[in-house]
Amino acid sequence: GAVVSQHPSWVICKSGTSVKIECRSLDFQATTMFWYRQFPKQSLMLMATSNEGSKATYEQGVEKDKFLINHASLTLSTLTVTSAHPEDSSFYICSAREYSDRASGSSYEQYFGPGTRLTVT
Amino acid sequence: LAKTTQPISMDSYEGQEVNITCSHNNIATNDYITWYQQFPSQGPRFIIQGYKTKVTNEVASLFIPADRKSSTLSLPRVSLSDTAVYYCLVGDDSGYSTLTFGKGTMLLVSP
């Protein structure tokens, strides 16, 4: 299957600083990427949908000015957590959607990155 | 978006077959059913996807009845390494849908 990478895999930052997380589709082009957040022992929560060359669509309750998303190319999306606070500490996971032209018909398949553990002190 | 309901947790022993059922009563005509596996501190990993009847790959089988209101993920002869959270998701493949995760099923495989 297709591979999605994230960098860094973990990061510790001080309260009030900003941190950028990169998401790359390594062997395919992704017009759409997604950002999720997962707190301990909870499910993944969709934060935003990122389309290449356009503004991201944020889910209700997610502050777009705090979680800046840039999808400047077909293989890279970035999430910047601005003015991070301890409550932003979480596991951030990106995913990328690949268009698949199968014999049974075309479809989109979604692949997930390994996640980034953010700890804000 | 169709909501899914799964058991919160399941226990099994090594070598047994495990069947995890997911309910999705409001599934739409264009929706596919996809199962993901997630280990702690890792991103979800695609297991299997289906639309109707039965789908089988090298790791699992997916059974979908004719009304498509539920589906069952079958893991043959589980091992300790199959201990993980399993998510059932429903969505179309138009390129416009988003995957919404439910609570998932925590499968614990014991020796």
Short mmCIF file of C-alpha atoms in Angstrom, two decimals:
data_model
loop_
_atom_site.label_atom_id
_atom_site.label_comp_id
_atom_site.label_asym_id
_atom_site.label_seq_id
_atom_site.Cartn_x
_atom_site.Cartn_y
_atom_site.Cartn_z
CA GLY A 1 0.00 0.00 0.00
CA ALA A 2 0.84 3.65 -0.21
CA VAL A 3 3.07 5.20 2.45
CA VAL A 4 2.44 8.33 4.45
CA SER A 5 5.15 9.77 6.67
CA GLN A 6 5.07 12.33 9.46
CA HIS A 7 7.81 14.43 10.93
CA PRO A 8 8.67 14.69 13.69
CA SER A 9 7.49 11.50 15.34
CA TRP A 10 7.50 13.24 18.69
CA VAL A 11 8.13 16.78 19.88
CA ILE A 12 8.26 18.56 23.21
CA CYS A 13 7.74 22.29 23.28
CA LYS A 14 7.24 24.99 25.85
CA SER A 15 3.91 26.63 26.43
CA GLY A 16 3.40 29.62 24.16
CA THR A 17 5.62 28.42 21.35
CA SER A 18 4.57 27.08 17.98
CA VAL A 19 5.35 23.72 16.47
CA LYS A 20 5.02 22.48 12.90
CA ILE A 21 4.20 18.91 11.92
CA GLU A 22 4.78 17.67 8.39
CA CYS A 23 2.78 15.02 6.57
CA ARG A 24 4.06 13.56 3.31
CA SER A 25 2.69 11.06 0.86
CA LEU A 26 5.84 9.27 -0.25
CA ASP A 27 4.82 7.37 -3.35
CA PHE A 28 1.63 8.95 -4.52
CA GLN A 29 0.05 12.33 -5.00
CA ALA A 30 -2.67 13.29 -2.58
CA THR A 31 -5.05 16.04 -3.48
CA THR A 32 -6.69 15.64 -0.10
CA MET A 33 -5.08 15.14 3.29
CA PHE A 34 -6.70 14.94 6.70
CA TRP A 35 -5.54 15.84 10.18
CA TYR A 36 -6.76 13.95 13.24
CA ARG A 37 -6.10 14.32 16.94
CA GLN A 38 -6.22 11.48 19.41
CA PHE A 39 -6.19 11.80 23.18
CA PRO A 40 -5.19 8.83 25.39
CA LYS A 41 -7.64 5.94 25.26
CA GLN A 42 -9.91 7.83 22.89
CA SER A 43 -10.71 7.51 19.22
CA LEU A 44 -9.37 9.66 16.43
CA MET A 45 -11.11 12.99 16.01
CA LEU A 46 -11.04 14.69 12.63
CA MET A 47 -9.69 18.21 12.91
CA ALA A 48 -9.60 19.39 9.33
CA THR A 49 -9.59 18.41 5.69
CA SER A 50 -6.81 19.86 3.59
CA ASN A 51 -7.08 20.21 -0.17
CA GLU A 52 -4.03 21.07 -2.25
CA GLY A 53 -3.96 24.69 -3.25
CA SER A 54 -6.98 25.76 -1.24
CA LYS A 55 -7.90 26.60 2.33
CA ALA A 56 -8.48 23.80 4.77
CA THR A 57 -11.94 22.93 6.00
CA TYR A 58 -12.06 22.74 9.77
CA GLU A 59 -14.41 20.65 11.86
CA GLN A 60 -16.69 22.34 14.31
CA GLY A 61 -14.90 23.37 17.45
CA VAL A 62 -11.41 23.39 15.92
CA GLU A 63 -9.80 26.83 15.94
CA LYS A 64 -8.43 27.56 12.50
CA ASP A 65 -6.22 30.37 13.79
CA LYS A 66 -4.62 28.05 16.29
CA PHE A 67 -4.16 25.03 14.04
CA LEU A 68 -2.75 26.37 10.79
CA ILE A 69 -2.85 23.97 7.88
CA ASN A 70 -0.97 24.41 4.64
CA HIS A 71 -1.21 22.02 1.71
CA ALA A 72 1.11 23.63 -0.77
CA SER A 73 1.92 20.57 -2.86
CA LEU A 74 0.39 17.25 -3.79
CA THR A 75 2.71 15.41 -1.42
CA LEU A 76 3.01 17.70 1.58
CA SER A 77 0.65 19.11 4.17
CA THR A 78 1.73 20.86 7.35
CA LEU A 79 -0.04 21.47 10.63
CA THR A 80 1.25 24.29 12.81
CA VAL A 81 0.05 24.44 16.38
CA THR A 82 0.41 28.09 17.33
CA SER A 83 0.86 29.33 20.89
CA ALA A 84 0.70 25.79 22.16
CA HIS A 85 -0.63 25.06 25.63
CA PRO A 86 -0.51 21.89 27.73
CA GLU A 87 -4.06 21.01 26.71
CA ASP A 88 -2.85 20.76 23.10
CA SER A 89 -0.69 17.83 24.09
CA SER A 90 -1.98 14.95 22.03
CA PHE A 91 -1.22 12.45 19.29
CA TYR A 92 -1.65 14.07 15.89
CA ILE A 93 -2.22 11.81 12.90
CA CYS A 94 -2.46 12.75 9.27
CA SER A 95 -3.85 10.75 6.42
CA ALA A 96 -3.76 11.09 2.66
CA ARG A 97 -6.25 9.97 0.10
CA GLU A 98 -5.07 8.20 -3.02
CA TYR A 99 -7.04 7.77 -6.17
CA SER A 100 -7.04 4.15 -7.27
CA ASP A 101 -8.07 3.07 -10.72
CA ARG A 102 -8.93 -0.58 -10.16
CA ALA A 103 -10.32 -3.11 -12.58
CA SER A 104 -13.50 -3.13 -10.51
CA GLY A 105 -13.75 0.63 -10.80
CA SER A 106 -12.06 3.73 -9.52
CA SER A 107 -12.08 4.67 -5.86
CA TYR A 108 -10.27 6.66 -3.25
CA GLU A 109 -8.31 4.91 -0.50
CA GLN A 110 -7.08 6.59 2.64
CA TYR A 111 -3.70 5.89 4.22
CA PHE A 112 -2.55 7.08 7.62
CA GLY A 113 0.75 8.38 8.84
CA PRO A 114 2.49 7.01 11.94
CA GLY A 115 1.45 9.96 14.08
CA THR A 116 3.26 12.71 15.98
CA ARG A 117 3.27 12.84 19.76
CA LEU A 118 3.15 16.46 20.92
CA THR A 119 3.88 17.31 24.54
CA VAL A 120 3.56 20.90 25.67
CA THR A 121 5.22 21.72 28.97
CA LEU B 1 -22.56 10.01 7.60
CA ALA B 2 -23.55 6.54 8.75
CA LYS B 3 -22.86 5.93 12.43
CA THR B 4 -21.20 2.71 13.46
CA THR B 5 -21.56 0.69 16.65
CA GLN B 6 -19.03 -1.88 17.80
CA PRO B 7 -18.38 -3.75 21.04
CA ILE B 8 -16.07 -1.77 23.28
CA SER B 9 -13.80 -4.72 23.93
CA MET B 10 -13.28 -8.40 23.19
CA ASP B 11 -11.03 -11.05 24.67
CA SER B 12 -9.57 -14.04 22.89
CA TYR B 13 -6.77 -16.57 23.08
CA GLU B 14 -3.98 -17.31 20.68
CA GLY B 15 -4.97 -19.53 17.80
CA GLN B 16 -8.68 -18.76 18.00
CA GLU B 17 -10.80 -17.13 15.33
CA VAL B 18 -12.13 -13.72 16.30
CA ASN B 19 -15.22 -12.14 14.81
CA ILE B 20 -15.92 -8.46 15.45
CA THR B 21 -19.32 -7.22 14.36
CA CYS B 22 -20.11 -3.64 13.45
CA SER B 23 -23.59 -2.20 13.13
CA HIS B 24 -24.27 0.53 10.56
CA ASN B 25 -28.01 0.77 10.17
CA ASN B 26 -27.96 4.01 8.17
CA ILE B 27 -25.44 2.94 5.55
CA ALA B 28 -25.99 4.66 2.22
CA THR B 29 -26.06 3.04 -1.19
CA ASN B 30 -22.66 4.42 -2.17
CA ASP B 31 -20.96 3.61 1.13
CA TYR B 32 -18.15 1.14 1.51
CA ILE B 33 -17.19 -0.54 4.79
CA THR B 34 -13.56 -0.29 5.84
CA TRP B 35 -11.77 -1.74 8.83
CA TYR B 36 -8.60 -0.34 10.36
CA GLN B 37 -6.27 -1.66 13.05
CA GLN B 38 -4.44 0.62 15.45
CA PHE B 39 -1.64 -0.16 17.86
CA PRO B 40 -0.80 2.24 20.69
CA SER B 41 1.01 5.37 19.52
CA GLN B 42 0.72 4.41 15.87
CA GLY B 43 -1.49 5.52 13.02
CA PRO B 44 -4.36 3.29 11.91
CA ARG B 45 -3.49 0.56 9.43
CA PHE B 46 -5.88 -0.49 6.67
CA ILE B 47 -7.08 -4.09 7.06
CA ILE B 48 -9.87 -4.68 4.59
CA GLN B 49 -12.64 -2.99 2.67
CA GLY B 50 -15.86 -4.29 1.16
CA TYR B 51 -19.19 -3.32 -0.30
CA LYS B 52 -21.25 -6.51 -0.08
CA THR B 53 -21.08 -10.27 0.46
CA LYS B 54 -17.60 -11.48 1.37
CA VAL B 55 -14.12 -10.11 0.90
CA THR B 56 -10.96 -11.95 1.88
CA ASN B 57 -7.33 -10.95 1.90
CA GLU B 58 -4.19 -12.32 3.45
CA VAL B 59 -5.00 -11.09 6.95
CA ALA B 60 -8.78 -11.08 7.34
CA SER B 61 -12.21 -11.70 5.92
CA LEU B 62 -15.11 -9.30 5.84
CA PHE B 63 -18.67 -10.59 5.80
CA ILE B 64 -21.47 -8.25 4.76
CA PRO B 65 -25.09 -9.45 4.72
CA ALA B 66 -27.47 -8.53 1.94
CA ASP B 67 -29.04 -5.62 3.83
CA ARG B 68 -25.55 -4.21 4.56
CA LYS B 69 -26.71 -2.93 7.95
CA SER B 70 -23.88 -4.73 9.66
CA SER B 71 -20.54 -6.29 8.87
CA THR B 72 -18.24 -8.77 10.56
CA LEU B 73 -14.47 -8.68 10.53
CA SER B 74 -13.06 -12.17 10.93
CA LEU B 75 -9.47 -12.68 12.06
CA PRO B 76 -8.37 -16.30 11.67
CA ARG B 77 -6.07 -17.80 14.30
CA VAL B 78 -5.16 -14.63 16.17
CA SER B 79 -1.79 -14.15 17.82
CA LEU B 80 -0.62 -11.91 20.63
CA SER B 81 0.42 -9.32 18.08
CA ASP B 82 -3.19 -8.91 17.00
CA THR B 83 -3.93 -7.15 20.28
CA ALA B 84 -5.04 -3.73 19.09
CA VAL B 85 -8.02 -1.47 18.57
CA TYR B 86 -10.12 -2.24 15.51
CA TYR B 87 -12.23 0.44 13.88
CA CYS B 88 -15.12 -0.04 11.48
CA LEU B 89 -15.78 2.93 9.21
CA VAL B 90 -18.40 3.63 6.62
CA GLY B 91 -18.08 6.10 3.79
CA ASP B 92 -18.35 6.47 0.06
CA ASP B 93 -15.36 6.51 -2.26
CA SER B 94 -16.38 9.55 -4.23
CA GLY B 95 -13.38 11.50 -3.07
CA TYR B 96 -15.55 13.90 -1.15
CA SER B 97 -16.36 11.94 1.98
CA THR B 98 -14.44 12.03 5.25
CA LEU B 99 -13.80 9.06 7.50
CA THR B 100 -15.29 9.42 10.95
CA PHE B 101 -13.96 7.12 13.62
CA GLY B 102 -16.19 5.57 16.24
CA LYS B 103 -14.93 4.23 19.54
CA GLY B 104 -13.51 1.03 18.07
CA THR B 105 -13.13 -2.42 19.61
CA MET B 106 -10.19 -3.16 21.87
CA LEU B 107 -9.17 -6.76 21.16
CA LEU B 108 -7.00 -8.41 23.79
CA VAL B 109 -5.37 -11.68 22.81
CA SER B 110 -3.98 -13.75 25.65
CA PRO B 111 -1.59 -16.71 25.61
#
